[in-house]
Amino acid sequence: MEAVLYVSHGSRKKEAKDEAIHFLTRVHKEIDVDLYHICFLELADPDVLEGIRKLVEKGADKIAVIPVLLLSAGHYFKDIPNEIEKAKAIYPDLSITYGQTLGVQERITDVLVDRLKELPAELDDTTNVLLVGRGSRHPDTKKSIEFIARVLKEKSGIQHIQTCYLAALSPRFTDAFDESLRKFAKTIVVPYLWFTGLLYDSLESSVQKARGEGHHVDLASYLNDHPNMVQSLVDRVNQALNKGVEKEEGVK
């Protein structure tokens, strides 16, 4: 029996786990496989091995493991494969297919454009947009975020868009944020994060503090359950299930 295991990042914040479960339940309604389970890499239960065990107990002999991650970095290249290898040792007859992260897609950049349009602020030459990535030591992470920023600039027509990161890479968000407050009349923080969580909370706290000091600052929503996000993951699942969905063209 074929099954799908969704591997989300996990968070200490219950709301983040609830959002992920709601989103992935919605995604799976579009998938032509009945059996599925949702698990987490860290900070939430069940973990990957527990998710695989539950599917095997329900009769799964072929599992598509789907990383619910925006970009390919340490979790994708190391952490999830390590758990898959452990599962193969426990279940040698189990067939496991490993899917792709969403990667850099133009339709996801369109979500950022929509998030900007949701804000009350007027976007003009006095506005600086901070595109905030989670950050990773993997060399592709910075290139990906910078490419996304260039596409966002083209699509939105905003003159000033700067990339920054919450961890591992520079410039760090706190430094870029302070600089933007000094140099620009308006600052908009755009998180490249899928769900809520402590990282988004930290951005919100910084924005509220700056507002209290008299700065004109807005925080865009995270990506969450935008229809483009749903369809992007549906396509990744179908690819892993060998349904022949082609990769979106135009953004590498």
PDB file of C-alpha atoms in Angstrom:
ATOM      1  CA  MET A   1       0.000   0.000   0.000  1.00  0.00           C
ATOM      2  CA  GLU A   2       1.279   3.440  -0.934  1.00  0.00           C
ATOM      3  CA  ALA A   3       1.468   6.230   1.661  1.00  0.00           C
ATOM      4  CA  VAL A   4       2.729   9.776   2.126  1.00  0.00           C
ATOM      5  CA  LEU A   5       4.700  11.038   5.115  1.00  0.00           C
ATOM      6  CA  TYR A   6       4.842  14.820   5.471  1.00  0.00           C
ATOM      7  CA  VAL A   7       7.882  16.020   7.442  1.00  0.00           C
ATOM      8  CA  SER A   8       7.382  19.545   8.750  1.00  0.00           C
ATOM      9  CA  HIS A   9      10.018  21.497  10.664  1.00  0.00           C
ATOM     10  CA  GLY A  10       8.326  21.729  14.040  1.00  0.00           C
ATOM     11  CA  SER A  11       8.078  24.516  16.603  1.00  0.00           C
ATOM     12  CA  ARG A  12       7.681  25.041  20.337  1.00  0.00           C
ATOM     13  CA  LYS A  13       4.651  27.152  19.490  1.00  0.00           C
ATOM     14  CA  LYS A  14       1.428  25.131  19.373  1.00  0.00           C
ATOM     15  CA  GLU A  15      -0.101  27.499  16.831  1.00  0.00           C
ATOM     16  CA  ALA A  16       2.706  26.699  14.386  1.00  0.00           C
ATOM     17  CA  LYS A  17       2.090  22.962  14.693  1.00  0.00           C
ATOM     18  CA  ASP A  18      -1.642  23.504  14.256  1.00  0.00           C
ATOM     19  CA  GLU A  19      -1.060  25.617  11.135  1.00  0.00           C
ATOM     20  CA  ALA A  20       1.171  22.951   9.615  1.00  0.00           C
ATOM     21  CA  ILE A  21      -1.359  20.204  10.296  1.00  0.00           C
ATOM     22  CA  HIS A  22      -4.202  22.281   8.854  1.00  0.00           C
ATOM     23  CA  PHE A  23      -2.151  23.142   5.755  1.00  0.00           C
ATOM     24  CA  LEU A  24      -0.978  19.575   5.116  1.00  0.00           C
ATOM     25  CA  THR A  25      -4.460  18.162   5.627  1.00  0.00           C
ATOM     26  CA  ARG A  26      -5.679  20.601   3.000  1.00  0.00           C
ATOM     27  CA  VAL A  27      -2.851  19.597   0.633  1.00  0.00           C
ATOM     28  CA  HIS A  28      -3.528  15.908   0.985  1.00  0.00           C
ATOM     29  CA  LYS A  29      -7.132  16.325  -0.097  1.00  0.00           C
ATOM     30  CA  GLU A  30      -5.637  16.929  -3.568  1.00  0.00           C
ATOM     31  CA  ILE A  31      -3.530  13.740  -3.498  1.00  0.00           C
ATOM     32  CA  ASP A  32      -4.773  10.432  -4.896  1.00  0.00           C
ATOM     33  CA  VAL A  33      -3.388   8.361  -2.014  1.00  0.00           C
ATOM     34  CA  ASP A  34      -5.548   7.590   0.998  1.00  0.00           C
ATOM     35  CA  LEU A  35      -2.909   6.797   3.619  1.00  0.00           C
ATOM     36  CA  TYR A  36      -0.794   9.626   5.020  1.00  0.00           C
ATOM     37  CA  HIS A  37       0.710  10.924   8.231  1.00  0.00           C
ATOM     38  CA  ILE A  38       2.208  14.204   9.453  1.00  0.00           C
ATOM     39  CA  CYS A  39       5.381  14.318  11.520  1.00  0.00           C
ATOM     40  CA  PHE A  40       8.024  16.837  12.610  1.00  0.00           C
ATOM     41  CA  LEU A  41      11.790  17.150  12.503  1.00  0.00           C
ATOM     42  CA  GLU A  42      12.142  18.705  15.929  1.00  0.00           C
ATOM     43  CA  LEU A  43      10.348  20.423  18.807  1.00  0.00           C
ATOM     44  CA  ALA A  44       7.066  18.579  18.163  1.00  0.00           C
ATOM     45  CA  ASP A  45       5.712  15.025  17.997  1.00  0.00           C
ATOM     46  CA  PRO A  46       5.531  12.612  16.296  1.00  0.00           C
ATOM     47  CA  ASP A  47       9.040  12.412  14.865  1.00  0.00           C
ATOM     48  CA  VAL A  48       9.990  10.865  11.508  1.00  0.00           C
ATOM     49  CA  LEU A  49      10.542   7.308  12.754  1.00  0.00           C
ATOM     50  CA  GLU A  50       7.252   7.360  14.638  1.00  0.00           C
ATOM     51  CA  GLY A  51       5.475   8.603  11.531  1.00  0.00           C
ATOM     52  CA  ILE A  52       6.938   5.802   9.433  1.00  0.00           C
ATOM     53  CA  ARG A  53       6.054   3.237  12.104  1.00  0.00           C
ATOM     54  CA  LYS A  54       2.431   4.365  12.151  1.00  0.00           C
ATOM     55  CA  LEU A  55       2.175   4.085   8.360  1.00  0.00           C
ATOM     56  CA  VAL A  56       3.770   0.634   8.307  1.00  0.00           C
ATOM     57  CA  GLU A  57       1.353  -0.541  11.012  1.00  0.00           C
ATOM     58  CA  LYS A  58      -1.504   0.607   8.783  1.00  0.00           C
ATOM     59  CA  GLY A  59      -0.194  -1.492   5.899  1.00  0.00           C
ATOM     60  CA  ALA A  60       2.145   0.834   4.005  1.00  0.00           C
ATOM     61  CA  ASP A  61       4.881  -0.910   2.022  1.00  0.00           C
ATOM     62  CA  LYS A  62       5.834   2.149  -0.058  1.00  0.00           C
ATOM     63  CA  ILE A  63       6.204   5.604   1.477  1.00  0.00           C
ATOM     64  CA  ALA A  64       6.858   8.949  -0.202  1.00  0.00           C
ATOM     65  CA  VAL A  65       8.646  11.130   2.359  1.00  0.00           C
ATOM     66  CA  ILE A  66       7.859  14.789   1.649  1.00  0.00           C
ATOM     67  CA  PRO A  67      10.045  17.518   3.192  1.00  0.00           C
ATOM     68  CA  VAL A  68       7.810  20.454   4.104  1.00  0.00           C
ATOM     69  CA  LEU A  69      10.673  22.897   3.660  1.00  0.00           C
ATOM     70  CA  LEU A  70      11.114  25.986   1.515  1.00  0.00           C
ATOM     71  CA  LEU A  71      14.771  25.546   0.568  1.00  0.00           C
ATOM     72  CA  SER A  72      17.258  22.691   0.501  1.00  0.00           C
ATOM     73  CA  ALA A  73      19.778  22.936   3.339  1.00  0.00           C
ATOM     74  CA  GLY A  74      20.928  20.873   6.324  1.00  0.00           C
ATOM     75  CA  HIS A  75      17.532  19.435   7.232  1.00  0.00           C
ATOM     76  CA  TYR A  76      17.005  18.292   3.649  1.00  0.00           C
ATOM     77  CA  PHE A  77      20.480  16.962   2.900  1.00  0.00           C
ATOM     78  CA  LYS A  78      21.342  15.485   6.292  1.00  0.00           C
ATOM     79  CA  ASP A  79      18.672  15.272   8.987  1.00  0.00           C
ATOM     80  CA  ILE A  80      15.775  13.720   7.068  1.00  0.00           C
ATOM     81  CA  PRO A  81      18.022  11.285   5.102  1.00  0.00           C
ATOM     82  CA  ASN A  82      19.516  10.140   8.414  1.00  0.00           C
ATOM     83  CA  GLU A  83      16.043   9.284   9.685  1.00  0.00           C
ATOM     84  CA  ILE A  84      15.218   7.502   6.439  1.00  0.00           C
ATOM     85  CA  GLU A  85      18.345   5.346   6.784  1.00  0.00           C
ATOM     86  CA  LYS A  86      17.306   4.415  10.323  1.00  0.00           C
ATOM     87  CA  ALA A  87      13.872   3.431   9.023  1.00  0.00           C
ATOM     88  CA  LYS A  88      15.373   1.284   6.267  1.00  0.00           C
ATOM     89  CA  ALA A  89      17.393  -0.608   8.881  1.00  0.00           C
ATOM     90  CA  ILE A  90      14.228  -1.284  10.876  1.00  0.00           C
ATOM     91  CA  TYR A  91      12.032  -2.042   7.824  1.00  0.00           C
ATOM     92  CA  PRO A  92      14.328  -3.509   5.137  1.00  0.00           C
ATOM     93  CA  ASP A  93      11.432  -4.416   2.845  1.00  0.00           C
ATOM     94  CA  LEU A  94       9.923  -0.933   2.940  1.00  0.00           C
ATOM     95  CA  SER A  95      10.261   1.160  -0.225  1.00  0.00           C
ATOM     96  CA  ILE A  96      10.936   4.827   0.543  1.00  0.00           C
ATOM     97  CA  THR A  97      10.921   7.671  -1.987  1.00  0.00           C
ATOM     98  CA  TYR A  98      12.340  11.033  -0.909  1.00  0.00           C
ATOM     99  CA  GLY A  99      10.713  14.152  -2.357  1.00  0.00           C
ATOM    100  CA  GLN A 100      12.058  17.639  -3.032  1.00  0.00           C
ATOM    101  CA  THR A 101      11.738  20.877  -1.100  1.00  0.00           C
ATOM    102  CA  LEU A 102       9.695  23.616  -2.768  1.00  0.00           C
ATOM    103  CA  GLY A 103      12.873  25.373  -3.869  1.00  0.00           C
ATOM    104  CA  VAL A 104      12.901  28.688  -5.723  1.00  0.00           C
ATOM    105  CA  GLN A 105       9.672  29.134  -7.675  1.00  0.00           C
ATOM    106  CA  GLU A 106       8.218  32.226  -9.289  1.00  0.00           C
ATOM    107  CA  ARG A 107       4.755  31.449  -7.976  1.00  0.00           C
ATOM    108  CA  ILE A 108       6.091  31.562  -4.406  1.00  0.00           C
ATOM    109  CA  THR A 109       7.571  34.993  -5.085  1.00  0.00           C
ATOM    110  CA  ASP A 110       4.051  35.930  -6.211  1.00  0.00           C
ATOM    111  CA  VAL A 111       2.911  35.087  -2.673  1.00  0.00           C
ATOM    112  CA  LEU A 112       5.356  37.696  -1.355  1.00  0.00           C
ATOM    113  CA  VAL A 113       3.901  40.236  -3.779  1.00  0.00           C
ATOM    114  CA  ASP A 114       0.417  39.463  -2.447  1.00  0.00           C
ATOM    115  CA  ARG A 115       1.642  39.777   1.158  1.00  0.00           C
ATOM    116  CA  LEU A 116       2.974  43.254   0.339  1.00  0.00           C
ATOM    117  CA  LYS A 117      -0.355  44.227  -1.226  1.00  0.00           C
ATOM    118  CA  GLU A 118      -2.131  43.268   2.002  1.00  0.00           C
ATOM    119  CA  LEU A 119      -0.278  45.961   3.936  1.00  0.00           C
ATOM    120  CA  PRO A 120      -1.754  49.438   4.476  1.00  0.00           C
ATOM    121  CA  ALA A 121       1.558  51.166   3.765  1.00  0.00           C
ATOM    122  CA  GLU A 122       2.081  53.034   0.509  1.00  0.00           C
ATOM    123  CA  LEU A 123       5.186  51.653  -1.214  1.00  0.00           C
ATOM    124  CA  ASP A 124       7.328  54.420  -2.679  1.00  0.00           C
ATOM    125  CA  ASP A 125      10.959  55.487  -2.988  1.00  0.00           C
ATOM    126  CA  THR A 126      11.154  56.180   0.751  1.00  0.00           C
ATOM    127  CA  THR A 127      10.335  52.523   1.519  1.00  0.00           C
ATOM    128  CA  ASN A 128      12.897  49.828   2.226  1.00  0.00           C
ATOM    129  CA  VAL A 129      11.826  46.178   2.133  1.00  0.00           C
ATOM    130  CA  LEU A 130      13.744  43.681   4.238  1.00  0.00           C
ATOM    131  CA  LEU A 131      13.341  40.157   2.872  1.00  0.00           C
ATOM    132  CA  VAL A 132      14.152  37.968   5.874  1.00  0.00           C
ATOM    133  CA  GLY A 133      15.337  34.394   5.415  1.00  0.00           C
ATOM    134  CA  ARG A 134      15.730  31.821   8.164  1.00  0.00           C
ATOM    135  CA  GLY A 135      19.413  31.388   7.301  1.00  0.00           C
ATOM    136  CA  SER A 136      21.604  28.335   6.781  1.00  0.00           C
ATOM    137  CA  ARG A 137      25.268  27.487   6.331  1.00  0.00           C
ATOM    138  CA  HIS A 138      24.480  25.708   3.076  1.00  0.00           C
ATOM    139  CA  PRO A 139      25.978  27.757   0.214  1.00  0.00           C
ATOM    140  CA  ASP A 140      22.780  27.722  -1.864  1.00  0.00           C
ATOM    141  CA  THR A 141      20.694  29.441   0.801  1.00  0.00           C
ATOM    142  CA  LYS A 142      22.080  32.933   0.348  1.00  0.00           C
ATOM    143  CA  LYS A 143      22.042  32.640  -3.450  1.00  0.00           C
ATOM    144  CA  SER A 144      18.406  31.530  -3.348  1.00  0.00           C
ATOM    145  CA  ILE A 145      17.220  34.354  -1.085  1.00  0.00           C
ATOM    146  CA  GLU A 146      19.106  36.942  -3.129  1.00  0.00           C
ATOM    147  CA  PHE A 147      17.581  35.579  -6.342  1.00  0.00           C
ATOM    148  CA  ILE A 148      14.110  35.722  -4.785  1.00  0.00           C
ATOM    149  CA  ALA A 149      14.778  39.359  -3.801  1.00  0.00           C
ATOM    150  CA  ARG A 150      15.686  40.246  -7.389  1.00  0.00           C
ATOM    151  CA  VAL A 151      12.521  38.631  -8.747  1.00  0.00           C
ATOM    152  CA  LEU A 152      10.443  40.327  -6.051  1.00  0.00           C
ATOM    153  CA  LYS A 153      11.932  43.683  -7.014  1.00  0.00           C
ATOM    154  CA  GLU A 154      10.988  43.134 -10.662  1.00  0.00           C
ATOM    155  CA  LYS A 155       7.456  42.014  -9.840  1.00  0.00           C
ATOM    156  CA  SER A 156       6.669  44.627  -7.192  1.00  0.00           C
ATOM    157  CA  GLY A 157       8.456  47.600  -8.704  1.00  0.00           C
ATOM    158  CA  ILE A 158       9.904  48.468  -5.296  1.00  0.00           C
ATOM    159  CA  GLN A 159      13.242  50.200  -5.628  1.00  0.00           C
ATOM    160  CA  HIS A 160      14.822  49.207  -2.312  1.00  0.00           C
ATOM    161  CA  ILE A 161      14.815  45.523  -1.342  1.00  0.00           C
ATOM    162  CA  GLN A 162      17.474  44.140   0.975  1.00  0.00           C
ATOM    163  CA  THR A 163      18.077  40.554   2.102  1.00  0.00           C
ATOM    164  CA  CYS A 164      18.928  39.587   5.677  1.00  0.00           C
ATOM    165  CA  TYR A 165      18.823  36.485   7.862  1.00  0.00           C
ATOM    166  CA  LEU A 166      17.742  35.311  11.283  1.00  0.00           C
ATOM    167  CA  ALA A 167      20.691  32.946  11.757  1.00  0.00           C
ATOM    168  CA  ALA A 168      23.944  31.624  10.252  1.00  0.00           C
ATOM    169  CA  LEU A 169      24.308  34.277   7.522  1.00  0.00           C
ATOM    170  CA  SER A 170      24.947  37.984   7.343  1.00  0.00           C
ATOM    171  CA  PRO A 171      23.652  40.567   7.379  1.00  0.00           C
ATOM    172  CA  ARG A 172      21.634  39.557  10.412  1.00  0.00           C
ATOM    173  CA  PHE A 173      18.096  40.873  10.639  1.00  0.00           C
ATOM    174  CA  THR A 174      18.752  43.010  13.714  1.00  0.00           C
ATOM    175  CA  ASP A 175      21.620  44.856  12.020  1.00  0.00           C
ATOM    176  CA  ALA A 176      19.773  45.331   8.727  1.00  0.00           C
ATOM    177  CA  PHE A 177      16.642  46.454  10.561  1.00  0.00           C
ATOM    178  CA  ASP A 178      18.483  49.078  12.615  1.00  0.00           C
ATOM    179  CA  GLU A 179      20.212  50.387   9.489  1.00  0.00           C
ATOM    180  CA  SER A 180      16.927  50.577   7.588  1.00  0.00           C
ATOM    181  CA  LEU A 181      15.286  52.547  10.398  1.00  0.00           C
ATOM    182  CA  ARG A 182      18.135  55.064  10.224  1.00  0.00           C
ATOM    183  CA  LYS A 183      18.210  55.460   6.458  1.00  0.00           C
ATOM    184  CA  PHE A 184      14.597  55.148   5.298  1.00  0.00           C
ATOM    185  CA  ALA A 185      11.330  56.823   6.188  1.00  0.00           C
ATOM    186  CA  LYS A 186       9.472  53.487   5.952  1.00  0.00           C
ATOM    187  CA  THR A 187      10.581  49.897   6.511  1.00  0.00           C
ATOM    188  CA  ILE A 188       8.629  46.776   5.596  1.00  0.00           C
ATOM    189  CA  VAL A 189       9.712  43.414   6.984  1.00  0.00           C
ATOM    190  CA  VAL A 190       8.830  40.490   4.691  1.00  0.00           C
ATOM    191  CA  PRO A 191       9.523  37.084   6.273  1.00  0.00           C
ATOM    192  CA  TYR A 192      10.385  34.177   3.996  1.00  0.00           C
ATOM    193  CA  LEU A 193       8.865  31.766   6.498  1.00  0.00           C
ATOM    194  CA  TRP A 194       6.179  29.172   5.851  1.00  0.00           C
ATOM    195  CA  PHE A 195       4.331  29.142   9.173  1.00  0.00           C
ATOM    196  CA  THR A 196       4.198  31.149  12.366  1.00  0.00           C
ATOM    197  CA  GLY A 197       6.556  30.352  15.225  1.00  0.00           C
ATOM    198  CA  LEU A 198       9.104  31.880  17.539  1.00  0.00           C
ATOM    199  CA  LEU A 199      11.082  33.358  14.635  1.00  0.00           C
ATOM    200  CA  TYR A 200       8.044  35.232  13.363  1.00  0.00           C
ATOM    201  CA  ASP A 201       7.278  36.305  16.927  1.00  0.00           C
ATOM    202  CA  SER A 202      10.773  37.792  17.197  1.00  0.00           C
ATOM    203  CA  LEU A 203      10.184  39.834  14.036  1.00  0.00           C
ATOM    204  CA  GLU A 204       6.845  41.030  15.363  1.00  0.00           C
ATOM    205  CA  SER A 205       8.459  42.069  18.645  1.00  0.00           C
ATOM    206  CA  SER A 206      11.137  44.103  16.814  1.00  0.00           C
ATOM    207  CA  VAL A 207       8.518  45.819  14.661  1.00  0.00           C
ATOM    208  CA  GLN A 208       6.325  46.700  17.642  1.00  0.00           C
ATOM    209  CA  LYS A 209       9.304  48.136  19.532  1.00  0.00           C
ATOM    210  CA  ALA A 210      10.277  50.278  16.518  1.00  0.00           C
ATOM    211  CA  ARG A 211       6.715  51.538  16.178  1.00  0.00           C
ATOM    212  CA  GLY A 212       6.769  52.502  19.836  1.00  0.00           C
ATOM    213  CA  GLU A 213       9.850  54.585  19.100  1.00  0.00           C
ATOM    214  CA  GLY A 214       8.014  56.450  16.346  1.00  0.00           C
ATOM    215  CA  HIS A 215       9.258  54.600  13.262  1.00  0.00           C
ATOM    216  CA  HIS A 216       7.017  53.811  10.286  1.00  0.00           C
ATOM    217  CA  VAL A 217       7.332  50.006  10.130  1.00  0.00           C
ATOM    218  CA  ASP A 218       5.100  47.226   8.816  1.00  0.00           C
ATOM    219  CA  LEU A 219       5.403  43.449   9.073  1.00  0.00           C
ATOM    220  CA  ALA A 220       4.042  41.321   6.227  1.00  0.00           C
ATOM    221  CA  SER A 221       2.428  37.985   6.913  1.00  0.00           C
ATOM    222  CA  TYR A 222       4.339  34.739   6.421  1.00  0.00           C
ATOM    223  CA  LEU A 223       3.596  32.488   3.435  1.00  0.00           C
ATOM    224  CA  ASN A 224       1.169  30.132   5.241  1.00  0.00           C
ATOM    225  CA  ASP A 225      -1.758  28.681   3.265  1.00  0.00           C
ATOM    226  CA  HIS A 226      -1.758  30.891   0.176  1.00  0.00           C
ATOM    227  CA  PRO A 227      -3.176  28.880  -2.785  1.00  0.00           C
ATOM    228  CA  ASN A 228       0.231  29.002  -4.506  1.00  0.00           C
ATOM    229  CA  MET A 229       1.796  27.329  -1.485  1.00  0.00           C
ATOM    230  CA  VAL A 230      -0.836  24.594  -1.509  1.00  0.00           C
ATOM    231  CA  GLN A 231      -0.381  23.906  -5.217  1.00  0.00           C
ATOM    232  CA  SER A 232       3.413  23.992  -4.964  1.00  0.00           C
ATOM    233  CA  LEU A 233       3.411  21.243  -2.350  1.00  0.00           C
ATOM    234  CA  VAL A 234       0.729  19.246  -4.178  1.00  0.00           C
ATOM    235  CA  ASP A 235       3.050  19.209  -7.193  1.00  0.00           C
ATOM    236  CA  ARG A 236       6.011  18.067  -5.076  1.00  0.00           C
ATOM    237  CA  VAL A 237       3.963  15.224  -3.620  1.00  0.00           C
ATOM    238  CA  ASN A 238       2.823  14.100  -7.047  1.00  0.00           C
ATOM    239  CA  GLN A 239       6.410  14.217  -8.286  1.00  0.00           C
ATOM    240  CA  ALA A 240       7.476  11.952  -5.438  1.00  0.00           C
ATOM    241  CA  LEU A 241       4.582   9.630  -6.259  1.00  0.00           C
ATOM    242  CA  ASN A 242       5.743   9.551  -9.902  1.00  0.00           C
ATOM    243  CA  LYS A 243       2.654  11.306 -11.193  1.00  0.00           C
ATOM    244  CA  GLY A 244       4.680  13.169 -13.797  1.00  0.00           C
ATOM    245  CA  VAL A 245       4.110  16.771 -12.701  1.00  0.00           C
ATOM    246  CA  GLU A 246       6.652  18.945 -14.471  1.00  0.00           C
ATOM    247  CA  LYS A 247       8.886  21.380 -12.642  1.00  0.00           C
ATOM    248  CA  GLU A 248       7.821  25.010 -12.930  1.00  0.00           C
ATOM    249  CA  GLU A 249       9.924  26.813 -15.500  1.00  0.00           C
ATOM    250  CA  GLY A 250      11.454  30.255 -15.303  1.00  0.00           C
ATOM    251  CA  VAL A 251      13.154  30.135 -11.910  1.00  0.00           C
ATOM    252  CA  LYS A 252      16.068  27.862 -11.094  1.00  0.00           C
TER     253      LYS A 252
END
